XYZ file of C-alpha atoms in Angstrom:
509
model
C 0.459 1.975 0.953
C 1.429 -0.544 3.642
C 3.677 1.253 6.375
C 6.772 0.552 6.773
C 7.085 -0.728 3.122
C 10.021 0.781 2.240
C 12.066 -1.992 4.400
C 9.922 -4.529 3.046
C 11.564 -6.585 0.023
C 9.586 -9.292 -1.697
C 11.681 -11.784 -3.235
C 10.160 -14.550 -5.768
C 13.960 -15.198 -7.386
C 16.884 -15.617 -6.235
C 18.127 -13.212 -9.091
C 16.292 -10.677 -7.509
C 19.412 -10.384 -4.988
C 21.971 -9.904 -7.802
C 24.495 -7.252 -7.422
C 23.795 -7.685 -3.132
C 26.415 -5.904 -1.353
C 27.718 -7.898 1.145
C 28.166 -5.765 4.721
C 29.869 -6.846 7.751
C 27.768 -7.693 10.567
C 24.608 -8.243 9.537
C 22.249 -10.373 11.155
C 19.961 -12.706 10.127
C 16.687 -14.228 11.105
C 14.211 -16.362 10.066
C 10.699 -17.326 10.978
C 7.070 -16.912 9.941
C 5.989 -14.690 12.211
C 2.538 -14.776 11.912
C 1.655 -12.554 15.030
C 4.408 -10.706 16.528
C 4.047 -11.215 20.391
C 6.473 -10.591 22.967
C 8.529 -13.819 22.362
C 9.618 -12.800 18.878
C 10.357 -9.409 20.273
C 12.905 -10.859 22.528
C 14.332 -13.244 19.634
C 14.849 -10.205 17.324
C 16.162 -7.921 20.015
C 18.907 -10.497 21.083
C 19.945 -11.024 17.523
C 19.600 -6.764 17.262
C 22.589 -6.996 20.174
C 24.828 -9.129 17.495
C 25.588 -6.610 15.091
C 24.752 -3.395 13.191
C 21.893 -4.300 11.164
C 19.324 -6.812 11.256
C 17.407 -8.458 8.698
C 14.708 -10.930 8.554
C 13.396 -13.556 5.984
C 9.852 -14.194 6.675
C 8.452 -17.610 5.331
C 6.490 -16.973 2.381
C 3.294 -17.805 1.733
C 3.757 -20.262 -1.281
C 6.474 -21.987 1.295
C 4.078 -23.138 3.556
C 2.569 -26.298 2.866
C -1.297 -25.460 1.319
C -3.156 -27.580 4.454
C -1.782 -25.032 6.830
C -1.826 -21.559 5.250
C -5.569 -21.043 6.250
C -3.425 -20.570 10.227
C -1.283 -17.698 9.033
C -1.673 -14.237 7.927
C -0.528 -13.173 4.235
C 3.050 -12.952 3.854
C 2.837 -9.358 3.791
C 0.896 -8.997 6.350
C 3.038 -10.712 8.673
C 6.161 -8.924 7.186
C 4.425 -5.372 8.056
C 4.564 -6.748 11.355
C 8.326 -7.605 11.918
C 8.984 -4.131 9.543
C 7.179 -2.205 12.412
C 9.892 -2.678 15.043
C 12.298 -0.023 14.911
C 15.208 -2.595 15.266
C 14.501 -4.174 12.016
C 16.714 -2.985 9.182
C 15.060 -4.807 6.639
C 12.678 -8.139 6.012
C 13.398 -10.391 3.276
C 9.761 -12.186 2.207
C 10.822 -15.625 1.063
C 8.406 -15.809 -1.458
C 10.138 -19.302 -2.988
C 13.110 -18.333 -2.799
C 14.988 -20.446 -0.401
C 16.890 -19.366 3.324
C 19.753 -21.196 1.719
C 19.881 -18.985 -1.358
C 19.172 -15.845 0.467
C 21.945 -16.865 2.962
C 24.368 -17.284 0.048
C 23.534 -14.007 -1.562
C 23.527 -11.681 1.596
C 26.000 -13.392 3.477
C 25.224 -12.240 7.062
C 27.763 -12.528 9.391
C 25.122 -14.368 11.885
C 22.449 -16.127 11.089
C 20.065 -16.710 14.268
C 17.260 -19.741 14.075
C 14.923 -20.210 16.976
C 15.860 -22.887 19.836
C 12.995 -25.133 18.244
C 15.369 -25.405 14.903
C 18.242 -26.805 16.901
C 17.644 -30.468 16.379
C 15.458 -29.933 13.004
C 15.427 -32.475 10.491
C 14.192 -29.894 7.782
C 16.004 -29.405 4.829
C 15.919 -26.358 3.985
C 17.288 -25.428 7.328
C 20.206 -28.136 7.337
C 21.538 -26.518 3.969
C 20.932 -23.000 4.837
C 23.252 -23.487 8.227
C 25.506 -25.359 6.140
C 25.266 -22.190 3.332
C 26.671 -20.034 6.191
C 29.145 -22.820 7.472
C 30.808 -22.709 4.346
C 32.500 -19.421 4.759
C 32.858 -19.394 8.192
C 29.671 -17.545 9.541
C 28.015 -17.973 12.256
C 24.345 -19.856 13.546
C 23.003 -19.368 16.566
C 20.621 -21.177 17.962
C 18.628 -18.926 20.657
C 15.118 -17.948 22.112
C 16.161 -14.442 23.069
C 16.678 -13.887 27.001
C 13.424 -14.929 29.072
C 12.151 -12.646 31.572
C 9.512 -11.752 33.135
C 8.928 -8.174 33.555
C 8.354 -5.221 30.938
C 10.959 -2.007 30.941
C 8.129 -0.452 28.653
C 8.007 2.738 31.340
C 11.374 3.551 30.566
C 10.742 4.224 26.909
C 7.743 6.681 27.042
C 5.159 8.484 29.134
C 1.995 6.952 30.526
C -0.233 8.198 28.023
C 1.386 6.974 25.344
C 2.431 4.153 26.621
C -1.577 3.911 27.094
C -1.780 4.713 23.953
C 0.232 2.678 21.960
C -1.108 -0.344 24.094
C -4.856 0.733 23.066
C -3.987 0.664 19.086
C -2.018 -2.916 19.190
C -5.279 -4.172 20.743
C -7.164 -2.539 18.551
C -5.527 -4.188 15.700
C -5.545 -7.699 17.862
C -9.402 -7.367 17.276
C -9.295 -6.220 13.505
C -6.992 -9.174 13.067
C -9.764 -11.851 14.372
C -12.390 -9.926 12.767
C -14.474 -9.226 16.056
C -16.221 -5.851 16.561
C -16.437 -4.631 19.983
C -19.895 -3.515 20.037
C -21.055 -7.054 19.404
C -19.279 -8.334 22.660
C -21.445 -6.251 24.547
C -24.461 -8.645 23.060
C -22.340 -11.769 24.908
C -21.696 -10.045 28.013
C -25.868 -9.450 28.137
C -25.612 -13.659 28.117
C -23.861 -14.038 30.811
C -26.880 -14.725 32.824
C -27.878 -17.646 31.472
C -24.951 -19.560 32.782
C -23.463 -21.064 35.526
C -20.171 -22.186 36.704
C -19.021 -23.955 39.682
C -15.861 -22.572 41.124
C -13.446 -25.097 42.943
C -9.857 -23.987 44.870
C -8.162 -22.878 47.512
C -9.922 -20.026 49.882
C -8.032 -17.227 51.104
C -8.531 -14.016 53.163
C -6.216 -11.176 51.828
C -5.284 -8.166 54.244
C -4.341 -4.963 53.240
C -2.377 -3.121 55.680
C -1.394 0.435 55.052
C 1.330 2.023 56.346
C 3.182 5.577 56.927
C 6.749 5.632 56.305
C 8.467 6.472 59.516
C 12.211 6.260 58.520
C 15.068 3.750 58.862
C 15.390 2.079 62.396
C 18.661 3.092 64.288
C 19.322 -0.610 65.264
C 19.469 -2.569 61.615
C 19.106 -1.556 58.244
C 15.252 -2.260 58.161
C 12.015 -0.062 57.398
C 9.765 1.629 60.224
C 6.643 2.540 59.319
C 3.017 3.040 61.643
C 0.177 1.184 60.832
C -2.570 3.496 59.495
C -5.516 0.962 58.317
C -6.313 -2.810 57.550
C -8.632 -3.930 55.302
C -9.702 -7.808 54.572
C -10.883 -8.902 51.106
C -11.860 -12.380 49.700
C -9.036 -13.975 47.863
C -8.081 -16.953 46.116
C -10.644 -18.812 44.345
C -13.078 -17.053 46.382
C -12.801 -14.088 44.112
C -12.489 -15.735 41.389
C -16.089 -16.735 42.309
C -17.383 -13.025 43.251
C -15.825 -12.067 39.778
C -17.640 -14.501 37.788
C -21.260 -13.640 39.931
C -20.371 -10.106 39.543
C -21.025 -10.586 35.605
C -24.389 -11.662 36.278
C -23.553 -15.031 36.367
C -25.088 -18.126 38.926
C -22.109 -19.398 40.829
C -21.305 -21.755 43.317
C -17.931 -21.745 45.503
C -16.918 -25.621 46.675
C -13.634 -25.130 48.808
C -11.795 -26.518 52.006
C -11.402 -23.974 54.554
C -9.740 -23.696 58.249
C -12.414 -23.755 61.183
C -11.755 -20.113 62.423
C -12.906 -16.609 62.052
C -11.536 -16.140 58.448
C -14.028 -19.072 57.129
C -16.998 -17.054 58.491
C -15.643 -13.862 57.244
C -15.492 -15.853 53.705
C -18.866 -17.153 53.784
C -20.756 -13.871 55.024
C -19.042 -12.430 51.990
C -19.693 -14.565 49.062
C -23.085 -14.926 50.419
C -23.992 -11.257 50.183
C -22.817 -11.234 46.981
C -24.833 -13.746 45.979
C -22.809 -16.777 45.582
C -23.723 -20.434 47.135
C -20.843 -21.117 48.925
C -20.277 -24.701 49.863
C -17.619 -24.636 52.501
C -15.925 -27.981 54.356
C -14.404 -27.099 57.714
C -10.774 -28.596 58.700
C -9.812 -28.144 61.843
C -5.914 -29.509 60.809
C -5.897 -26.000 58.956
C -6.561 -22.467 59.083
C -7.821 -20.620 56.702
C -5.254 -19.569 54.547
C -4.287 -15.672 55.115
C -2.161 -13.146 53.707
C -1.214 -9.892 55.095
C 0.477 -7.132 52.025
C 2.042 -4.207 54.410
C 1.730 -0.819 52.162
C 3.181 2.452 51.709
C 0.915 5.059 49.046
C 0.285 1.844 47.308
C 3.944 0.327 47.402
C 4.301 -3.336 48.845
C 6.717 -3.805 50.504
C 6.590 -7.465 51.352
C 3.965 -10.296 52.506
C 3.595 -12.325 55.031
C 1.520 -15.747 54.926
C -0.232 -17.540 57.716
C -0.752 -20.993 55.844
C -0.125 -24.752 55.756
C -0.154 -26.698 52.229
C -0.589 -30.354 53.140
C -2.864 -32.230 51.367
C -6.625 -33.328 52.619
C -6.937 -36.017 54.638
C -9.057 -39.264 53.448
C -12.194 -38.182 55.465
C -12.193 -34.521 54.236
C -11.454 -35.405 50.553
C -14.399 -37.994 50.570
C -16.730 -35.006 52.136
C -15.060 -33.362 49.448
C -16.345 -35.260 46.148
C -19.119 -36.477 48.148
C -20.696 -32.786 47.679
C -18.991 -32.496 44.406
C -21.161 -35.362 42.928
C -24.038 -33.622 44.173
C -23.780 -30.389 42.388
C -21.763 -30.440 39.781
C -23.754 -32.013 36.897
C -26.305 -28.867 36.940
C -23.165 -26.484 35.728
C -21.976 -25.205 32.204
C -18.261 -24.625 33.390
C -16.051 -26.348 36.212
C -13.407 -23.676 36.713
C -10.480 -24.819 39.108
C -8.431 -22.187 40.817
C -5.228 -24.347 42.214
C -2.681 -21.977 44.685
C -1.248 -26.163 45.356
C -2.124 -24.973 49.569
C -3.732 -29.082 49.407
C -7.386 -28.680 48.211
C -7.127 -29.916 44.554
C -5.390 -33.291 45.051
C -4.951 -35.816 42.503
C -7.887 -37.798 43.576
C -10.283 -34.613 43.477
C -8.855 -33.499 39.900
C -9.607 -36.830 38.872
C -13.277 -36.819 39.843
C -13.831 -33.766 38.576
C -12.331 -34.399 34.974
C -14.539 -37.608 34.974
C -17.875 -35.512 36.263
C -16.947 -32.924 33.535
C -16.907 -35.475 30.751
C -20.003 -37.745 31.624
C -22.281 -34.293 32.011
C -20.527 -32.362 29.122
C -19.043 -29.604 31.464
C -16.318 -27.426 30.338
C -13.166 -26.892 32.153
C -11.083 -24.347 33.111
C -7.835 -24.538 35.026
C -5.228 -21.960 36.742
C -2.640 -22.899 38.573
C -1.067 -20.220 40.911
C 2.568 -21.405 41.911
C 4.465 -17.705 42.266
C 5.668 -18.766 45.787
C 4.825 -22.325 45.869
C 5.690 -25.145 43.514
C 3.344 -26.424 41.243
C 2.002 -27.853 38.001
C 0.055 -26.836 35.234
C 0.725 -29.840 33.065
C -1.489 -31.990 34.987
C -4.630 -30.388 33.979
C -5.147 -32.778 31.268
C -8.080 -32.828 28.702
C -9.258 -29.128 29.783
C -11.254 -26.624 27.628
C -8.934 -23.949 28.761
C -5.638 -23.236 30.620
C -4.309 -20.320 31.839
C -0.813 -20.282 33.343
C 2.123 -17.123 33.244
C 4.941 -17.842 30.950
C 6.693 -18.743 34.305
C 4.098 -21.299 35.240
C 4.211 -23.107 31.615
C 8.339 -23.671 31.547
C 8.159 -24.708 34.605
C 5.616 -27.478 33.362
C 8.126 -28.467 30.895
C 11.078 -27.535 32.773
C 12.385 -25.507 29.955
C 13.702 -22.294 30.310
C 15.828 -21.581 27.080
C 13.015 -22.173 23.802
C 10.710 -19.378 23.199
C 7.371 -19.001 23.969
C 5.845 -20.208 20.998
C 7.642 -24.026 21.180
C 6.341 -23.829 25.151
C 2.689 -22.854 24.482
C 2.366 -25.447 21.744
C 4.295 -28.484 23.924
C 1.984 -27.468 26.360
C -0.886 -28.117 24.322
C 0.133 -31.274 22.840
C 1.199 -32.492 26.457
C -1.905 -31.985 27.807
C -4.509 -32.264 24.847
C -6.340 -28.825 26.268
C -8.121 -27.185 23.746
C -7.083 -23.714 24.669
C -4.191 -21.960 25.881
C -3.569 -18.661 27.660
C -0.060 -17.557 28.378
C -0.147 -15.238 30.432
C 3.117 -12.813 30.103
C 2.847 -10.229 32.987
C 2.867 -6.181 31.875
C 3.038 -7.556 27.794
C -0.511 -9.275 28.131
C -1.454 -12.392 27.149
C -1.508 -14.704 24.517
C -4.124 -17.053 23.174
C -3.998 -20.315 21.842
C -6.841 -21.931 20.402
C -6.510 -25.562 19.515
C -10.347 -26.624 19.054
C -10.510 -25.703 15.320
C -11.033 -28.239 12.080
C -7.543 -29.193 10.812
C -5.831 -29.859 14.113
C -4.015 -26.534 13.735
C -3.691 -23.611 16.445
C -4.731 -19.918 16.015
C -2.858 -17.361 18.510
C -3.163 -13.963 18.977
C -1.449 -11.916 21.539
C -3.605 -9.053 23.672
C -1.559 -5.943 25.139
C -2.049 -5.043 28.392
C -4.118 -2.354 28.458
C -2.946 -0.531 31.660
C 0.619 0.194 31.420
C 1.060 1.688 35.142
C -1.682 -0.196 37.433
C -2.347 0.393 40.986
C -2.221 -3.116 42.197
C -2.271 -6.194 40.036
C -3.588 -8.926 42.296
C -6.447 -9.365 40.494
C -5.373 -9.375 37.580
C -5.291 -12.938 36.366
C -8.282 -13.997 38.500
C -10.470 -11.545 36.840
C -9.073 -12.294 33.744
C -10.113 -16.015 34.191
C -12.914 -15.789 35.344
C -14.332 -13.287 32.124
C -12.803 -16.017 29.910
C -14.914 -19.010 31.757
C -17.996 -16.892 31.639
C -17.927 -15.764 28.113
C -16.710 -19.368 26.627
C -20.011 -20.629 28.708
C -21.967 -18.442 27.581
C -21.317 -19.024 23.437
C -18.071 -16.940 22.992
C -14.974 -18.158 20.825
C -11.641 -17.958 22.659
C -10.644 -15.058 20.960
C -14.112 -13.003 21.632
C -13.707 -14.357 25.222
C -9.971 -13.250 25.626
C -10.808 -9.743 24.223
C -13.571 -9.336 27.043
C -11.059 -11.078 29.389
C -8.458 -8.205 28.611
C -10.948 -5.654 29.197
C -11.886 -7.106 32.465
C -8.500 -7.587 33.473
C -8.031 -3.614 32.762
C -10.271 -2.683 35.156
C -9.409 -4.935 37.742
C -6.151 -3.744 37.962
C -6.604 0.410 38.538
C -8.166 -0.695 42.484
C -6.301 -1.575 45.483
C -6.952 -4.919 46.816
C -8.717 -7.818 44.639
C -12.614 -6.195 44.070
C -14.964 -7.893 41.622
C -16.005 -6.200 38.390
C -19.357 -5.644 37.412
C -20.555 -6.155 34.126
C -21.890 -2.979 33.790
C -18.608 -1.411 34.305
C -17.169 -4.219 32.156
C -19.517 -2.651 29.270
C -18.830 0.430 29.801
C -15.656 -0.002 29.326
C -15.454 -1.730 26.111
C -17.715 1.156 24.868
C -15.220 3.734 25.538
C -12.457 1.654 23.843
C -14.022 2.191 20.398
């Protein structure tokens, strides 16, 4: 029996609805819903906050033109999935019945279309708002409120917070058919690749501090410095990451000529990692100091400048660049916009990339700097937050879905990562016969982490490995998540070996 069925209805006639009771507000929605992610959670809850009950037509299968279906999930499938959140009254499944005739026949005091149906030409959408027009209802055309933070914690304990997490990802997995045991194969290929890793170097200090009290004088913090640590940040870890799978890597970056480059290259190096450095005496090495209290920040301060490189240390740049780069499987560029990736360097490396057959993979960092993700054009894979992507497309009202594919389209990558904080991530893949885009979205798997700088970096850099090594986007984002996991339960940005990485994915089973 599928759970949940008993607020399932499957409708193949409109007759079907005869003798409907018509209630006062009710709310309506519509949508395929082929894999529930966080963006249609935050479309149903804001409809949810319209009225008493809410009910949702999912697209049936036979309404979906026959090219396309082999994209979505069966109708009931994808039903089960909007019937599983406790805020759903009921699902409709449109099963050729039209949103017009259900509209007529359940008269729902609101009906509530996503953003992207605002300025539809489609039919069936047209006559369904004008269904509800007719006797004065309401449409309302909304995304649900965007943010970017989870308030998971204040539902449930750890654990089963933990737990819950563990099962949806689970299911993510069961859903693209991928056992777990067989990643473990991949990760035991990681060796026979290697990626060059181009961006922005910085040295990250950890400063821990005791809580003294509040200072007499101003309404300010005092606390006594206890310990300082330094760790490799930036795109330098990024690099350590992807070595500490087992991987050959080489780190190409721009870097101030002080004490903090040396500290950078004595530590790649004993990791393993060639580490091409360029000294600029117009800059210092970028370096960021996190002041801490029992694993609290409470703020950052950065010792930085962001202009671009001059002519003579961008030619030095691509100079070495040209060297190297054809002997690599993957070009992965970590961009914090602090000036080393400029257009001209981006340029030279997407024209490298596609004379030696090198994948690429692009993040752009911009949570305290501006930045864009858009023009990584023609990549194999791009990973920005949710924050990152509308700021792209300077939209901050559609839902995720309409950004992630816009973002595709705009920038003809292959892949797509959105990253959305404590929910996870979700993956895009474009690169599949048919020109159409599979998703799936991954739960976080750590619902209370210690410190989540490295999240996204090791996240990345398990993605670029695996895809280099054979894996499909959706294997790679599963080992991705994993890595990510572990990542996050340290202080301070520390690479993740692969044996740990296995290890881990054993234990999930």
């Amino acid at each position: 029996m599928i759970p949940n069925s008993h607020k399932i209805i499957s409708i193949a006639d409109a007759s079907a609805l005869n003798g409907t009771q018509s209630e006062d507000s009710i709310i309506l929605c519509y949508g395929h819903f082929n894999v529930i992610h966080p963006g249609h959670i935050r479309f149903l809850q804001y409809a949810r906050s319209l009225g008493k009950k809410l009910k949702v037509a999912v697209l049936g299968d036979q309404s979906i033109p026959e090219p396309q279906r082999n994209k979505y999930f069966h109708q009931m499938e994808r039903a089960e999935g909007v019937a599983s959140l406790h805020f759903v009254d009921l699902v409709y499944v449109l099963d050729k019945i039209s949103l017009e005739d259900l509209s007529i026949r359940i008269r729902p005091s609101v009906l509530v279309l996503g953003k992207e149906f605002e300025n539809s030409d489609r039919q069936d959408i047209k006559e369904a708002v004008s269904a509800i027009e007719r006797y004065n209802g309401k449409v309302i055309f909304h995304a649900g409120e965007v943010h970017y933070a989870s308030a998971d914690l204040l539902h449930g304990s750890q654990q089963d917070l933990e737990s819950e997490r563990k099962h949806l990802f689970l299911q993510a997995c069961k859903r693209q058919g991928i056992e777990l045991s067989k990643l473990l194969n991949q990760i035991g290929k990681f060796s026979n690749s290697k990626i060059l890793v181009i961006g922005d170097t910085i040295v990250d200090q950890y400063v821990a501090c005791d809580a003294i009290g509040m200072s007499a004088e101003a309404p300010v913090l005092v606390v006594r410095e206890l310990e300082t640590k330094e760790f490799v940040g930036g795109a330098g870890v990024v690099a350590a990451h992807v070595k500490a799978l087992g991987t050959d890597c080489t780190f190409l970056s721009v870097v101030g000529e002080d004490e903090n480059a040396n500290l950078v290259k004595k530590n790649l190096e004993e990791q393993g990692i060639d580490v091409q450095l360029i000294g600029d005496s117009s800059r210092p090495t970028t370096f960021k100091i996190r002041y801490m209290v029992e694993n609290q920040k409470l703020f950052r301060v950065s010792r930085l400048k962001e202009h671009s490189l001059s002519k003579m240390i961008e030619d030095q740049f691509i100079e070495k660049l040209r060297k190297i780069a054809k002997d690599y499987d993957g070009i992965l560029i970590c961009d914090f916009v602090y000036g080393v990736v400029t257009p001209r360097i981006l340029s030279e490396i997407r024209s490298i990339a596609k004379e030696n057959d090198i994948r690429l993979f692009g993040d752009l960092q911009c949570s305290s700097q501006v930045g864009n993700v858009a023009k990584f054009e023609d990549f194999d894979l791009l990973c920005p937050t949710e924050r990152e992507a509308r700021i792209a497309l300077s939209n901050h009202e559609d839902g995720v879905e309409w950004i992630a594919n816009t973002l595709l389209e705009k920038t003809r990558s292959k892949n797509l990562l959105v990253k959305l904080g404590a929910d996870g991530f979700i993956a895009y893949s474009n690169d599949i016969p048919g020109g159409f885009n599979k998703k799936e979205h991954f739960p976080a798997l750590v619902s209370n982490p210690v410190d989540v700088a490295g999240a996204g970096d090791s996240l990345l850099a398990a993605i670029a490995t695996s895809m280099c090594s054979g894996a499909t986007l959706m294997e790679a984002s599963i080992i991705g998540a994993c890595m990510a996991a572990l990542a996050v339960q340290t202080v301070g940005n520390i690479p993740v070996s692969h044996q740990k990485l296995e290890n881990y994915i054993r234990n999930l089973e």
